[in-house]
Short mmCIF file of C-alpha atoms and ligand atoms in Angstrom, two decimals:
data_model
loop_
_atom_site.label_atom_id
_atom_site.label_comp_id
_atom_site.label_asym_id
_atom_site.label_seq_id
_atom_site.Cartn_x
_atom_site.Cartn_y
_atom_site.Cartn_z
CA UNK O 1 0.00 0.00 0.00
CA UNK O 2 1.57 3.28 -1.31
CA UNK O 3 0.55 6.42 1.56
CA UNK O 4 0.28 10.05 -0.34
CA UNK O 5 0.23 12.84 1.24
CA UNK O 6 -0.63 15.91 -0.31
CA UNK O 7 0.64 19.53 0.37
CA UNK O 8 -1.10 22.49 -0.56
CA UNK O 9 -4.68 22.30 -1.81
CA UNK O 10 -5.42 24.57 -4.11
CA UNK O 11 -6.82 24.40 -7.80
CA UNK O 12 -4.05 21.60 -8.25
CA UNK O 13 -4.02 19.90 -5.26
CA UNK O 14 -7.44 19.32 -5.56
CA UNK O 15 -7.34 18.42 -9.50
CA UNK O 16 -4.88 15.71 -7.90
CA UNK O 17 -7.10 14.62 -5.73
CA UNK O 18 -10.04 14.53 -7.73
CA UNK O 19 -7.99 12.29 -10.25
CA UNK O 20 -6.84 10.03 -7.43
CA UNK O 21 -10.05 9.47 -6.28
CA UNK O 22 -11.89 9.36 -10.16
CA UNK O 23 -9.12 7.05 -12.02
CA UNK O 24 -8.26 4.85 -8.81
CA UNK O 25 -8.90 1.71 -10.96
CA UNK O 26 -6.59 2.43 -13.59
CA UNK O 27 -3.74 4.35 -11.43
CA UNK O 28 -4.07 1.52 -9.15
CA UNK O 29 -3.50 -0.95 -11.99
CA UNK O 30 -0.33 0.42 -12.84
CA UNK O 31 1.08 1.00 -9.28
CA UNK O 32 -1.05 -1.23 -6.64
CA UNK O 33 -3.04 0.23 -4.24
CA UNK O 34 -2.60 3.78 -2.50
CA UNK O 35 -4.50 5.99 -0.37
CA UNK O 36 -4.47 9.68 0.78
CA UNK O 37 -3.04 9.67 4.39
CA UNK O 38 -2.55 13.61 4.95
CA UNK O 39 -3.67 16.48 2.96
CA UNK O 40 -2.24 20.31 3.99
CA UNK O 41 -3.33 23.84 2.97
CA UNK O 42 -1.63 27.14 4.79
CA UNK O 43 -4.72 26.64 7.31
CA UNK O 44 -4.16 23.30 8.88
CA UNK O 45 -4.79 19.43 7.61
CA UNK O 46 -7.02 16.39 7.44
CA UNK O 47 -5.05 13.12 8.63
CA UNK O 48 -6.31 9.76 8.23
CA UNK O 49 -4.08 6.68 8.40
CA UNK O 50 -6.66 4.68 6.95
CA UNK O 51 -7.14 6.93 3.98
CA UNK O 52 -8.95 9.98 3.75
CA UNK O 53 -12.25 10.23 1.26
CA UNK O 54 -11.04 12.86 -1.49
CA UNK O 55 -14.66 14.01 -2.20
CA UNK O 56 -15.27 14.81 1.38
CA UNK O 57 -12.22 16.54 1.78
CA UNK O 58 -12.79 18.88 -0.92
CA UNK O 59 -16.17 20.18 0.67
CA UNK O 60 -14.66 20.22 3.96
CA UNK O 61 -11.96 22.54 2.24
CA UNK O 62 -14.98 24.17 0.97
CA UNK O 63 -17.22 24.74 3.80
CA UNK O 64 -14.95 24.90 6.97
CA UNK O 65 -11.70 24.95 5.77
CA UNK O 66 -8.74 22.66 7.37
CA UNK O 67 -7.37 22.85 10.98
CA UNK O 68 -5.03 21.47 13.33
CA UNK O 69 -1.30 20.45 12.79
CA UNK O 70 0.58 21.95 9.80
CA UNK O 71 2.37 20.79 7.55
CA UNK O 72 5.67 20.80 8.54
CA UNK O 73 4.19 18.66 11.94
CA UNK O 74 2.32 16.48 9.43
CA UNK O 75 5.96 15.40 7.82
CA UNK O 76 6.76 14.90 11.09
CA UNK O 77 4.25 13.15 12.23
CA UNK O 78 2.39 10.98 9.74
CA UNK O 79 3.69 7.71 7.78
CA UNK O 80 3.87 8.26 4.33
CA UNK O 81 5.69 7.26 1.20
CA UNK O 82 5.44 10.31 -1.25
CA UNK O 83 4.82 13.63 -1.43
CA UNK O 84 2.72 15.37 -3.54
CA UNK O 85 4.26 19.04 -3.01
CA UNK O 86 2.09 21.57 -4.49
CA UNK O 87 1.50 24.95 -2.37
CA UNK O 88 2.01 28.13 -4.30
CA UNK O 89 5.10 29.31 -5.84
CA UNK O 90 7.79 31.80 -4.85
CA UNK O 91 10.75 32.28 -7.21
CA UNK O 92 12.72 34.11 -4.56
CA UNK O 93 12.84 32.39 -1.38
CA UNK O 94 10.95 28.60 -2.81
CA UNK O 95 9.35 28.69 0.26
CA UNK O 96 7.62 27.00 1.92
CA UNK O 97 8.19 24.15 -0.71
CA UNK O 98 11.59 23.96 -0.54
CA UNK O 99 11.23 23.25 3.41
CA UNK O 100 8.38 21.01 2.54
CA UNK O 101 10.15 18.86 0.28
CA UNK O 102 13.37 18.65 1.94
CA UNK O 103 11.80 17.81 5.30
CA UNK O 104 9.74 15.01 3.22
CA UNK O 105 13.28 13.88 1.81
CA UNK O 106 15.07 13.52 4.87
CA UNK O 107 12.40 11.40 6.03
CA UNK O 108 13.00 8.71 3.27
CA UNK O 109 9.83 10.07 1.49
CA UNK O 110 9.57 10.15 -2.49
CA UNK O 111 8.71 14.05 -3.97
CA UNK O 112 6.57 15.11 -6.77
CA UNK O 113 6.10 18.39 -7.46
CA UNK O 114 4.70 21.13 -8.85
CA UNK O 115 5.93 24.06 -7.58
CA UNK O 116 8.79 25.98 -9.58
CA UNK O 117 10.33 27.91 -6.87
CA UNK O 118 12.08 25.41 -4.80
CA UNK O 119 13.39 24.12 -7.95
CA UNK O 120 14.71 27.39 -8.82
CA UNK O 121 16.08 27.99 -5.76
CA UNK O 122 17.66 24.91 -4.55
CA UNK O 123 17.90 22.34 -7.90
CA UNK O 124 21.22 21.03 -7.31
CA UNK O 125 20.75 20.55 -3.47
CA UNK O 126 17.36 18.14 -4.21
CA UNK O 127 18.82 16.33 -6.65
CA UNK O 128 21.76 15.45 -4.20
CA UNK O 129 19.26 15.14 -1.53
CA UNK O 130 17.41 12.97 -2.86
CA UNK O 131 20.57 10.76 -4.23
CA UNK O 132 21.63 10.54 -0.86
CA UNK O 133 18.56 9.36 0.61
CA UNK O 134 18.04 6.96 -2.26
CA UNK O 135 14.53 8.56 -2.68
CA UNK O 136 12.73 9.83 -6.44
CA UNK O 137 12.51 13.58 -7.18
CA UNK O 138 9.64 14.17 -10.02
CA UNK O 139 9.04 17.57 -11.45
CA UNK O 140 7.31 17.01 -14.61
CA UNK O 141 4.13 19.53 -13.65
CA UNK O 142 6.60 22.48 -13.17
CA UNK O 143 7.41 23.17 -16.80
CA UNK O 144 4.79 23.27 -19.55
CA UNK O 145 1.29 21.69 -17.25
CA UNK O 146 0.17 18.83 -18.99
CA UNK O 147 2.99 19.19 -22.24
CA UNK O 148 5.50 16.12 -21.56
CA UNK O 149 8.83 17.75 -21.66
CA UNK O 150 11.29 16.52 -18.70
CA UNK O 151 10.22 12.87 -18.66
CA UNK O 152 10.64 13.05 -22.56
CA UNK O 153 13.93 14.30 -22.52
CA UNK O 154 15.41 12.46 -20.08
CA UNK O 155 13.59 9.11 -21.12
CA UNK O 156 12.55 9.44 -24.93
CA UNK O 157 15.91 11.51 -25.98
CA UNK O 158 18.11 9.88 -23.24
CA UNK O 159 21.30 9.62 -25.15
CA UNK O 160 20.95 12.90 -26.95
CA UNK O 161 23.08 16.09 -25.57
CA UNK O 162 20.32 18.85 -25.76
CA UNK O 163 21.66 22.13 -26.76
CA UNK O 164 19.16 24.03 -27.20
CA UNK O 165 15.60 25.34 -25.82
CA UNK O 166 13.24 27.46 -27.34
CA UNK O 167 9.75 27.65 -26.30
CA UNK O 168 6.39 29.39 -25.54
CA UNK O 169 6.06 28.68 -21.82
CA UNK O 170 3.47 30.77 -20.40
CA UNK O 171 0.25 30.29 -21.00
CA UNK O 172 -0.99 33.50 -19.86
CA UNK O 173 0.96 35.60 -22.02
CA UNK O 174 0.36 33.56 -24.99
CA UNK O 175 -3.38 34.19 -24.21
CA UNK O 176 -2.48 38.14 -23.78
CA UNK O 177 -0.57 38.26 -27.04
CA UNK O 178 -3.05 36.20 -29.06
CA UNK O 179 -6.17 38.30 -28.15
CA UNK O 180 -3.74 41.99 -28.49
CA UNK O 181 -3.34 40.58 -32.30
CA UNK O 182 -6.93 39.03 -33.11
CA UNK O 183 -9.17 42.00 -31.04
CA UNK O 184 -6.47 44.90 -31.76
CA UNK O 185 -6.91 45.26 -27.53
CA UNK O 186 -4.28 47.17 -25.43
CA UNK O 187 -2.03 44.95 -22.98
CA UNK O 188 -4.54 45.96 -20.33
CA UNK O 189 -7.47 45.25 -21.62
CA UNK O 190 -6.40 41.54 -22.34
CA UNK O 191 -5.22 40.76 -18.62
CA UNK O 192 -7.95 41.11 -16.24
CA UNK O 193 -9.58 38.88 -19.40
CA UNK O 194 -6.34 36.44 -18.72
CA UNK O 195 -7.20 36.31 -14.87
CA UNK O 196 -10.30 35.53 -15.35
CA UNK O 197 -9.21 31.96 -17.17
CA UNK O 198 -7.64 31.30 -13.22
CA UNK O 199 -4.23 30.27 -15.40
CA UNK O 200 -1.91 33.42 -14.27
CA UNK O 201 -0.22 33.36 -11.21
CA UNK O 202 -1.60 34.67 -8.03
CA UNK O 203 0.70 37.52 -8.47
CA UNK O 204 -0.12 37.91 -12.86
CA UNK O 205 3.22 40.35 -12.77
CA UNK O 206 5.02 36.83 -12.41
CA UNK O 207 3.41 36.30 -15.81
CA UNK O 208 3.68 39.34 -17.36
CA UNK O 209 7.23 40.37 -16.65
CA UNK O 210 8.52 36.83 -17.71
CA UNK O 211 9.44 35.92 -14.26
CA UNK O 212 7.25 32.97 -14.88
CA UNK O 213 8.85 31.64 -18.17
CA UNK O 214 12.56 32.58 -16.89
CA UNK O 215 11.58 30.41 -13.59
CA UNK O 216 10.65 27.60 -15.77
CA UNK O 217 13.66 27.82 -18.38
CA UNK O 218 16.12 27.86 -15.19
CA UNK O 219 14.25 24.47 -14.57
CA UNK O 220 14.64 22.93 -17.72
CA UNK O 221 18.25 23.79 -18.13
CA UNK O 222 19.17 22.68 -14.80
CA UNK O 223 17.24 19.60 -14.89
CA UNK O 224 17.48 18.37 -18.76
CA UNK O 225 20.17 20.45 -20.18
CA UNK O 226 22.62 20.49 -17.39
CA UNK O 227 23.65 24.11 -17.79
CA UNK O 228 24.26 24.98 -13.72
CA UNK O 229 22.45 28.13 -14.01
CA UNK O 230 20.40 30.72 -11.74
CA UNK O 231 17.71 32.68 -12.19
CA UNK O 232 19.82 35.64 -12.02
CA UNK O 233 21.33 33.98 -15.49
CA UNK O 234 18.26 34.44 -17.52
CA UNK O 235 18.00 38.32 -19.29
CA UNK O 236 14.33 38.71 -18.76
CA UNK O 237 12.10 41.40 -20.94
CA UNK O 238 8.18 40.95 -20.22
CA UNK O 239 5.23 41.49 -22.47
CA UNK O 240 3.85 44.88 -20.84
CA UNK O 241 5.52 47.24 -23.44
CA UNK O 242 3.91 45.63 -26.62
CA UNK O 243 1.08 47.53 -28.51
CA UNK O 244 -1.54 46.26 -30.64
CA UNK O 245 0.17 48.70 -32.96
CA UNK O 246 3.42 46.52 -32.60
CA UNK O 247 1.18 43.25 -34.25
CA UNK O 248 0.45 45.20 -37.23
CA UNK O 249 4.22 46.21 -38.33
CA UNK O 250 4.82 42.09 -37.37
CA UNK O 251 1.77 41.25 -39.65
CA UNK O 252 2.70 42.88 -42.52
CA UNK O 253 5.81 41.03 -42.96
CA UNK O 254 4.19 37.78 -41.86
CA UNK O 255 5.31 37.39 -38.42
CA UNK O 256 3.43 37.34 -35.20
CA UNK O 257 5.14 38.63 -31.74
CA UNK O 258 5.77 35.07 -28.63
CA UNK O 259 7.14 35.47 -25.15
CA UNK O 260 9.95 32.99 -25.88
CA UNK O 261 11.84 31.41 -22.89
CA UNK O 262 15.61 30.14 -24.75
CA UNK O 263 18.35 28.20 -22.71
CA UNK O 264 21.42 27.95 -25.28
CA UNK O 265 24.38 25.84 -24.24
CA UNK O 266 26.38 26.33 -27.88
CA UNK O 267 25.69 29.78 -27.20
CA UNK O 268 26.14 30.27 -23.22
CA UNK O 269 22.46 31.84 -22.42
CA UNK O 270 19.78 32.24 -21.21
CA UNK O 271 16.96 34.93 -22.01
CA UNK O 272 13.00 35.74 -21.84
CA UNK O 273 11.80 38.30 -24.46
CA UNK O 274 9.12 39.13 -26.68
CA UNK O 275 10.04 37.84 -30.22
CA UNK O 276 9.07 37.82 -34.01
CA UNK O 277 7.80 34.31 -34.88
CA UNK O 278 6.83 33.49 -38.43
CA UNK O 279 3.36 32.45 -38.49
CA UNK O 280 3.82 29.21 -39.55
CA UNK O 281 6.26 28.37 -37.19
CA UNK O 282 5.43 25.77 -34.72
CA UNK O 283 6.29 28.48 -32.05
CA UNK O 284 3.46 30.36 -33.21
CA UNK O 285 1.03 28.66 -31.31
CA UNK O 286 -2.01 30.60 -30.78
CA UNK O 287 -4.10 31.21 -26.93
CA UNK O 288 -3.38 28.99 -23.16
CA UNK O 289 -1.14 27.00 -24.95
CA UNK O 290 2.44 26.08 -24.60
CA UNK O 291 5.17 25.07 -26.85
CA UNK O 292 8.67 23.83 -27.12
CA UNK O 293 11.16 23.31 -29.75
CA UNK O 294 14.27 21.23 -28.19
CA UNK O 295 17.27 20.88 -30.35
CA UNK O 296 19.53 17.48 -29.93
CA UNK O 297 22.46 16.42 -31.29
CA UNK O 298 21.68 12.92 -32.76
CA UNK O 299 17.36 13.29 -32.89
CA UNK O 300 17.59 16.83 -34.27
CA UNK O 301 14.81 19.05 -33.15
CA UNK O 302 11.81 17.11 -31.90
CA UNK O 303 8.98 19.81 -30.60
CA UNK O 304 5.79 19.65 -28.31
CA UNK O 305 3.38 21.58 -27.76
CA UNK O 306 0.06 21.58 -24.88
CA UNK O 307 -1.99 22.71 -22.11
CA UNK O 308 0.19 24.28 -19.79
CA UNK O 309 -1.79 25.28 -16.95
CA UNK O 310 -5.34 23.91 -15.67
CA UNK O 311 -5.69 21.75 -12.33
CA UNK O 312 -6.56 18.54 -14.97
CA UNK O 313 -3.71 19.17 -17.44
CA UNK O 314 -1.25 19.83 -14.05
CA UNK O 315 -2.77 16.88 -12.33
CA UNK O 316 -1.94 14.54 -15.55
CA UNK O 317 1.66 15.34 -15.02
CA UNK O 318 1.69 14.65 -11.69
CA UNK O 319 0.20 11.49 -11.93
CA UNK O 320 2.03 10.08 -14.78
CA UNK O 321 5.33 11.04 -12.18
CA UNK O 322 3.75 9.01 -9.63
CA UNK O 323 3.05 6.17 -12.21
CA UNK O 324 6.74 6.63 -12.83
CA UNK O 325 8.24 6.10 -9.67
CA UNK O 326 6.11 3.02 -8.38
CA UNK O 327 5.02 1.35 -11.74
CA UNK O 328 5.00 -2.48 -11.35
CA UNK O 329 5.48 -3.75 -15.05
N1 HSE G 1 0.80 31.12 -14.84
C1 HSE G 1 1.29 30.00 -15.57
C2 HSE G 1 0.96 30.17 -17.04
C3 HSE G 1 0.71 28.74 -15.02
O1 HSE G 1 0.19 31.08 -17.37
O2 HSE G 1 1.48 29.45 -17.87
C4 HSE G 1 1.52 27.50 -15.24
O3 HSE G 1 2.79 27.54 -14.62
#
């Protein structure tokens, strides 16, 4: 029996949970069986050893909210194997996932996660971590929601040296810069719209100013290009200066304007900014969506594209990382 215990129950932490519960027959084919033993929000917890009922949990989140111990007293004091780690990000400090996660570590616990910041913050230190205490480390949900990109690289292109990554990955903005060019609306206009679609970060400036992409392209280089780099690397220019004005000077040569995150190892950098795209390029994706064009040495350049936000599209990720780590055939 596999215990879970989930931290931070938000939009994804209940899409998790709604998945656990919902596909139990055909997660628990792949993996054996598992139940929910803790679940955390900034408030307090529900603990049951037994398993909790996911349903019930969400209207009790609902209703009452949680109470009682917090998390860092539920690592300490519940049994369980994995950690679903999912509490809001911050780029800055990666708390209080980073504390989450390495608290879960030390005590022999397996970590999936969602949340970019601690992986920003600390990448190298969790990956040693989590050598040392011979436990898995899964991150798929941080970069690109529901578009496979880490587990393809490191399983699908294992082999290749990746040298380059170019991609669309911020949903938000992509939905900004697609409505500025279809409507002709201002940057402002287009963002409450954006929050509305409960996709941009709590704090949308995260979004807007590229802090987002640059958070995940510090991820990917880190993780599947092995470039040792900071956020302080990545040259970041946000999406808050373009006009609708700026789409038709683009248009009439036949390009449209993407946010585009690019971690070059030929070329030593990292940078965020708003560029031309030809519009049949397969960066020129159009609304929520993300993209990503990764360049290899022996595959050449294999690109993906996909949701990259939603609690559904985040919760696929994180499930097919737990799949990963205890999959029986
Ligand atoms: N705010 C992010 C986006 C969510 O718009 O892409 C996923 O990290």
């Amino acid at each position: 029996m596999i215990n879970i215990a989930i931290f931070g129950f938000g939009a994804v932490g209940k899409g998790v949970a709604e998945v656990l519960h919902y596909k139990k027959e055909l997660i628990e084919g792949f993996i054996g069986k598992y139940k929910v033993v803790a679940i955390t929000d900034s408030k307090g917890s529900l603990i049951d050893e037994k398993g909790l009922n996911l349903m019930e949990a969400i209207k009790i989140k609902k209703n009452k909210g949680f109470s009682g111990m917090k998390t860092l007293e539920v690592i300490e004091k519940v049994d369980f194997d994995v950690a679903i780690e999912v509490t809001p990000t911050n780029v800055h400090s990666g708390e209080p996932g980073l504390k989450h996660i390495v608290k879960s570590m030390d005590k022999g616990a397996n970590v999936i996660t969602s949340n970019k910041g601690p992986l920003v913050k600390a990448f190298k230190k969790l990956e040693r971590l989590a050598e040392k205490k011979g436990v898995s480390f899964m991150y798929e949900a941080t970069v690109g929601g529901a578009m496979p990109i880490i587990k393809l690289a490191k399983n699908d292109l294992a082999g290749n040296e990746i040298r380059v990554i170019k991609g669309v990955l911020n949903g938000t903005c992509n939905y900004i810069l697609t409505r500025m060019e279809r409507e002709k609306m201002t940057y402002s206009q287009v963002l409450s719209e954006a929050q509305e679609l409960k996709i941009a970060e709590a704090d949308p400036s995260y979004d807007v100013e590229g802090i987002d992409s640059a958070a995940k392209l510090v991820i990917l280089a880190n993780s599947i290009m092995r470039m040792d780099a900071s956020f302080e690397d990545v040259e970041i220019t946000g999406i808050t200066k373009i006009t609708p004005e700026s789409f038709e000077v683009a248009g009439n040569k036949n390009y449209t304007i993407r946010l585009i995150a690019e971690a070059n190892k030929e070329k030593g950098f990292l940078k965020v900014s708003p560029r031309l795209v030809p519009h049949h390029h397969p960066l020129a994706i159009e609304g929520t969506m993300n993209a990503a064009l990764i360049r290899t040495d022996l595959a050449g350049d294999i690109v993906v594209m996909g949701k990259g936000a939603g609690k559904y599209e985040t919760a696929s990720a994180i499930v097919s990382d737990l799949i990963e780590i205890y999959r029986r055939d």
